[in-house]
Amino acid sequence: MAAQLRGLNVHDVTIQLHRAGRGPTVLFLHGAGGVPLWLPFFETLAEHHELLVPEHPGFGRSDDPAWIRSIPDLAMFYLDLIEEADLRDIHLIGNSLGGWLAAEILIRDRSRFRDVVLLAPAGIRAKGIPPGDNFIWGPEEAIRNLYHDQTFADRILAAQPDEMQMDVFLRNRFSAAKFGWQPRWLNPDLEKWLHRIKLPALVVWGREDKLLPADYAALWGERLPDARIVMLEACGHLPHVEHANAVARHISGFWQGVRS
Amino acid sequence: MKLVSFHLMPYRPLDLAEAARHRSAWVLLPNRLYDPVKGAEEYARHIDALVYAEHLGFDAIGVNEHHQTAYGLMPAPNLIASALIQRTSNVQIAILGRALPLVSNPIYIAEELAMLDNLSKGRIIAGFVRGIGSEYHSSGVNPYFSHERFHEAHDLITRAWTEPGPFAFDGDHFHLQYVNCWPRPYQQPHPPVWIPSQGSSETVAWASHPSRRYPFLVTFSSADLVARYHTSYREQARQYGYEAAAGQLGWACPIYVADTDSRARTEAAHAIETLFNDFLRQTFEMLMPPGYTSMNSMKNFIRMRSSLGGARPTADSLIESGTALIGSPKTVLGGIEKMRDRTGFGILVALLQFGVLSDALTRRNMDMFAAEVMPKLRD
């Protein structure tokens, strides 16, 4: 099933939106790497849902307005987008930077959301446990450190990106720095408001995550009012890539549990 | 020509073999490799060398700011400048420069430089820089906002020096209810501002603007690149409707003089190679954090780098490209005069100690430069 890609304009900011499938709405918020590929995980989600995967302002081929300067700005932008598109009863999913963004959205206004899945979310940090530094890692190291199973990294490293893909890669990296450089991958004010996310939450983490240590999962579990934690063995920072089927099964079970 | 004797104050006792086992001589080089007893001696010898430069007749002596590195031991160059003020009497002291975006409140830079200007009775030259890429790793400051912070800090500092205080400052990064610089600078309206840079068209356009006309110092570049940046500054000034003065164009260059070309090369080769290959060694990710340059500059840099194939510079290649002037007085003078013919530049920032170059060779280099080269550069 191919995803449709179209421009969506909110506040004179045009973003690119991938859309696939029919059914209840699932909004997937991507991480710092953007959406370089339509993932098998997306295919699975789109079987029974309408899946929306926007490219955040500053990422991919979306606009990069100067006034969006922080993840809280990005969260407010998405609240506007959701209101204008009149999305309701949304299943929200966010990975890494997108997980952070999901939490920033939900502490502000959770009224249009049904539940949330956080896949190795950034945004808070257990004191004394620093994240890995993907800004200082070399290009190969940065890819290898995302995965536990190195065959995923091997495939990416074997690909020869064309000039447009390189441009998007650089753009994503610039925006990742804008949002995540300092403080590194967190908003110090986020943690104290997580109790406002009064929604069922599923937090999924790879035990071997080299970017955001799996120790952070427990802190999310403590701060979110209704969270269950799934820890995946032999898994790095991108559980939905490395263990796509298992993650899709966990999510599906979580959604069914929420409904019943 | 205005002559500046400039120093980086490298930590020469560095175990180069051990350092090479680490990712870089910056940010991640473990500080256990710094021995305070040896380091204290380094400070003393390096300061002696700068003080000696006044005796030799240099117009200015220069220091600069770098953090978390063996490349330079001056995270706080104003402290060194303060020491130099007490040991010199007439020479200008150029701080080349302070890294404006790295501080949380630039008013402290305005205050400290104003203090130094008073302490020295008007001998301070204020260099303003953004700090190099690695310093965005070591300070944590977001490189994405580096240019914004630089321009805003610059505006705040120059206004603090020139406008009657107290006044309020409303920036995007810095917000102050009271800007009221005590003491005011000794020089009026303020100490000369110089802009050391590795050259970007944005910086050239900004520095040469008629409201600023800041001297632009090109650092550590091949002779062709230096000439290109000087020329683009001149062209930009013409577009603004004026002719750039010689004193607006500077060149910062490692220089080593000995009796003959071959002797100079023999004595300086290892040291100049340690400067570029050991002390300056940084990864691309350190040098070019995202947002530190524009996207286009970054792409150009990537292209240039891949065409160079990442070859380590050698003494020969550095001499060949004119990145370093190493040779007999005639050779060194020839290199300087050739650049003067090409660009009409008027500030030479001479790095007369570099890498592991010893105190004895540094002293001889300085003596010979002063005796054989300097007189011929006096207009």
Short mmCIF file of C-alpha atoms in Angstrom, two decimals, chain B residues 106-265:
data_model
loop_
_atom_site.label_atom_id
_atom_site.label_comp_id
_atom_site.label_asym_id
_atom_site.label_seq_id
_atom_site.Cartn_x
_atom_site.Cartn_y
_atom_site.Cartn_z
CA PRO B 106 27.61 39.40 27.01
CA ILE B 107 27.52 42.41 29.31
CA TYR B 108 30.36 40.75 31.24
CA ILE B 109 32.49 40.85 28.10
CA ALA B 110 31.73 44.57 27.73
CA GLU B 111 32.67 45.15 31.38
CA GLU B 112 35.86 43.10 31.32
CA LEU B 113 37.17 44.65 28.12
CA ALA B 114 36.33 48.10 29.46
CA MET B 115 38.27 47.24 32.62
CA LEU B 116 41.27 46.08 30.59
CA ASP B 117 41.07 49.24 28.50
CA ASN B 118 41.22 51.32 31.68
CA LEU B 119 43.94 49.20 33.27
CA SER B 120 46.06 49.63 30.13
CA LYS B 121 45.08 53.27 29.55
CA GLY B 122 43.68 52.54 26.15
CA ARG B 123 45.88 49.77 24.76
CA ILE B 124 43.17 47.19 24.11
CA ILE B 125 42.04 45.84 20.73
CA ALA B 126 38.83 43.83 21.04
CA GLY B 127 38.51 40.87 18.70
CA PHE B 128 35.04 39.41 18.36
CA VAL B 129 34.61 35.83 17.19
CA ARG B 130 31.96 33.14 17.28
CA GLY B 131 34.28 30.46 18.69
CA ILE B 132 35.08 27.41 16.58
CA GLY B 133 32.69 24.50 16.10
CA SER B 134 34.23 22.40 18.86
CA GLU B 135 33.39 25.11 21.34
CA TYR B 136 29.70 24.55 20.74
CA HIS B 137 30.30 21.02 21.97
CA SER B 138 32.36 22.13 24.96
CA SER B 139 30.08 25.03 25.98
CA GLY B 140 26.80 23.34 25.11
CA VAL B 141 25.63 26.52 23.35
CA ASN B 142 23.38 25.70 20.40
CA PRO B 143 25.31 26.22 17.13
CA TYR B 144 22.03 26.72 15.31
CA PHE B 145 21.69 30.12 17.00
CA SER B 146 25.41 31.02 16.81
CA HIS B 147 25.06 33.81 14.23
CA GLU B 148 22.03 35.33 15.97
CA ARG B 149 23.78 35.30 19.32
CA PHE B 150 26.96 36.79 17.85
CA HIS B 151 25.17 39.73 16.26
CA GLU B 152 23.01 40.35 19.26
CA ALA B 153 25.94 40.17 21.69
CA HIS B 154 27.94 42.49 19.44
CA ASP B 155 25.12 45.03 19.44
CA LEU B 156 24.73 44.80 23.18
CA ILE B 157 28.47 45.22 23.87
CA THR B 158 29.03 48.15 21.50
CA ARG B 159 25.89 49.88 22.75
CA ALA B 160 26.98 49.31 26.36
CA TRP B 161 30.29 50.99 25.48
CA THR B 162 28.86 53.95 23.64
CA GLU B 163 25.33 54.77 24.82
CA PRO B 164 24.58 56.54 28.08
CA GLY B 165 23.47 54.02 30.66
CA PRO B 166 21.37 52.74 32.13
CA PHE B 167 19.24 51.58 29.24
CA ALA B 168 17.21 48.45 28.60
CA PHE B 169 18.20 45.88 25.98
CA ASP B 170 15.55 43.77 24.30
CA GLY B 171 17.01 40.98 22.24
CA ASP B 172 15.86 37.52 21.25
CA HIS B 173 18.61 35.84 23.25
CA PHE B 174 19.61 38.46 25.78
CA HIS B 175 17.17 40.50 27.85
CA LEU B 176 18.44 43.13 30.25
CA GLN B 177 16.54 45.72 32.20
CA TYR B 178 19.67 47.67 33.05
CA VAL B 179 22.67 48.04 30.78
CA ASN B 180 25.03 50.42 32.53
CA CYS B 181 28.67 49.65 31.86
CA TRP B 182 30.93 50.64 34.74
CA PRO B 183 33.71 51.38 33.96
CA ARG B 184 33.31 52.96 30.54
CA PRO B 185 36.07 52.14 28.05
CA TYR B 186 39.19 54.33 28.17
CA GLN B 187 39.33 54.70 24.38
CA GLN B 188 36.54 56.74 22.82
CA PRO B 189 34.15 55.82 21.49
CA HIS B 190 35.40 52.31 22.28
CA PRO B 191 38.40 49.99 21.76
CA PRO B 192 39.02 49.07 18.12
CA VAL B 193 37.06 45.97 17.13
CA TRP B 194 38.71 43.40 14.90
CA ILE B 195 37.07 40.37 13.33
CA PRO B 196 39.30 37.30 13.03
CA SER B 197 37.63 34.80 10.74
CA GLN B 198 38.20 31.87 8.49
CA GLY B 199 36.18 33.87 6.03
CA SER B 200 32.57 33.57 5.07
CA SER B 201 30.78 35.91 2.72
CA GLU B 202 28.26 36.71 5.46
CA THR B 203 31.01 37.79 7.84
CA VAL B 204 32.77 39.84 5.16
CA ALA B 205 29.56 41.69 4.33
CA TRP B 206 28.86 42.35 8.00
CA ALA B 207 32.39 43.42 9.03
CA SER B 208 32.89 45.74 6.06
CA HIS B 209 29.56 47.54 6.50
CA PRO B 210 30.10 51.33 6.58
CA SER B 211 28.72 51.52 10.11
CA ARG B 212 31.46 49.14 11.29
CA ARG B 213 34.44 48.96 8.91
CA TYR B 214 35.99 46.38 11.20
CA PRO B 215 39.40 45.04 10.30
CA PHE B 216 38.97 41.51 8.99
CA LEU B 217 41.73 39.04 9.87
CA VAL B 218 41.95 35.91 7.79
CA THR B 219 43.40 33.08 9.84
CA PHE B 220 45.14 29.84 8.88
CA SER B 221 44.34 29.82 5.19
CA SER B 222 46.34 29.32 2.03
CA ALA B 223 47.72 32.46 0.41
CA ASP B 224 45.17 32.15 -2.37
CA LEU B 225 42.29 31.99 0.07
CA VAL B 226 43.64 34.93 2.08
CA ALA B 227 43.86 36.95 -1.13
CA ARG B 228 40.37 35.89 -2.12
CA TYR B 229 38.85 36.99 1.20
CA HIS B 230 40.76 40.29 1.18
CA THR B 231 39.57 40.92 -2.35
CA SER B 232 35.99 40.12 -1.48
CA TYR B 233 36.20 42.53 1.46
CA ARG B 234 37.50 45.25 -0.88
CA GLU B 235 34.75 44.54 -3.39
CA GLN B 236 32.11 44.55 -0.70
CA ALA B 237 33.40 47.90 0.60
CA ARG B 238 33.20 49.33 -2.92
CA GLN B 239 29.62 48.13 -3.16
CA TYR B 240 28.99 50.02 0.05
CA GLY B 241 30.56 53.07 -1.63
CA TYR B 242 33.97 53.35 -0.01
CA GLU B 243 37.51 52.10 -0.49
CA ALA B 244 38.76 49.74 2.24
CA ALA B 245 41.87 51.01 4.01
CA ALA B 246 44.94 48.81 4.39
CA GLY B 247 44.22 48.73 8.10
CA GLN B 248 40.96 46.91 7.45
CA LEU B 249 42.67 43.84 6.01
CA GLY B 250 44.64 41.48 8.19
CA TRP B 251 46.42 38.20 7.76
CA ALA B 252 47.17 35.82 10.63
CA CYS B 253 49.95 33.46 9.66
CA PRO B 254 52.51 31.15 11.28
CA ILE B 255 55.95 32.54 10.49
CA TYR B 256 59.42 31.12 11.00
CA VAL B 257 62.62 32.86 9.96
CA ALA B 258 66.17 31.47 9.96
CA ASP B 259 69.39 32.26 8.05
CA THR B 260 68.49 30.07 5.14
CA ASP B 261 65.39 28.44 3.72
CA SER B 262 66.66 24.98 4.45
CA ARG B 263 67.59 25.76 8.03
CA ALA B 264 64.21 27.37 8.64
CA ARG B 265 62.47 24.38 7.21
#
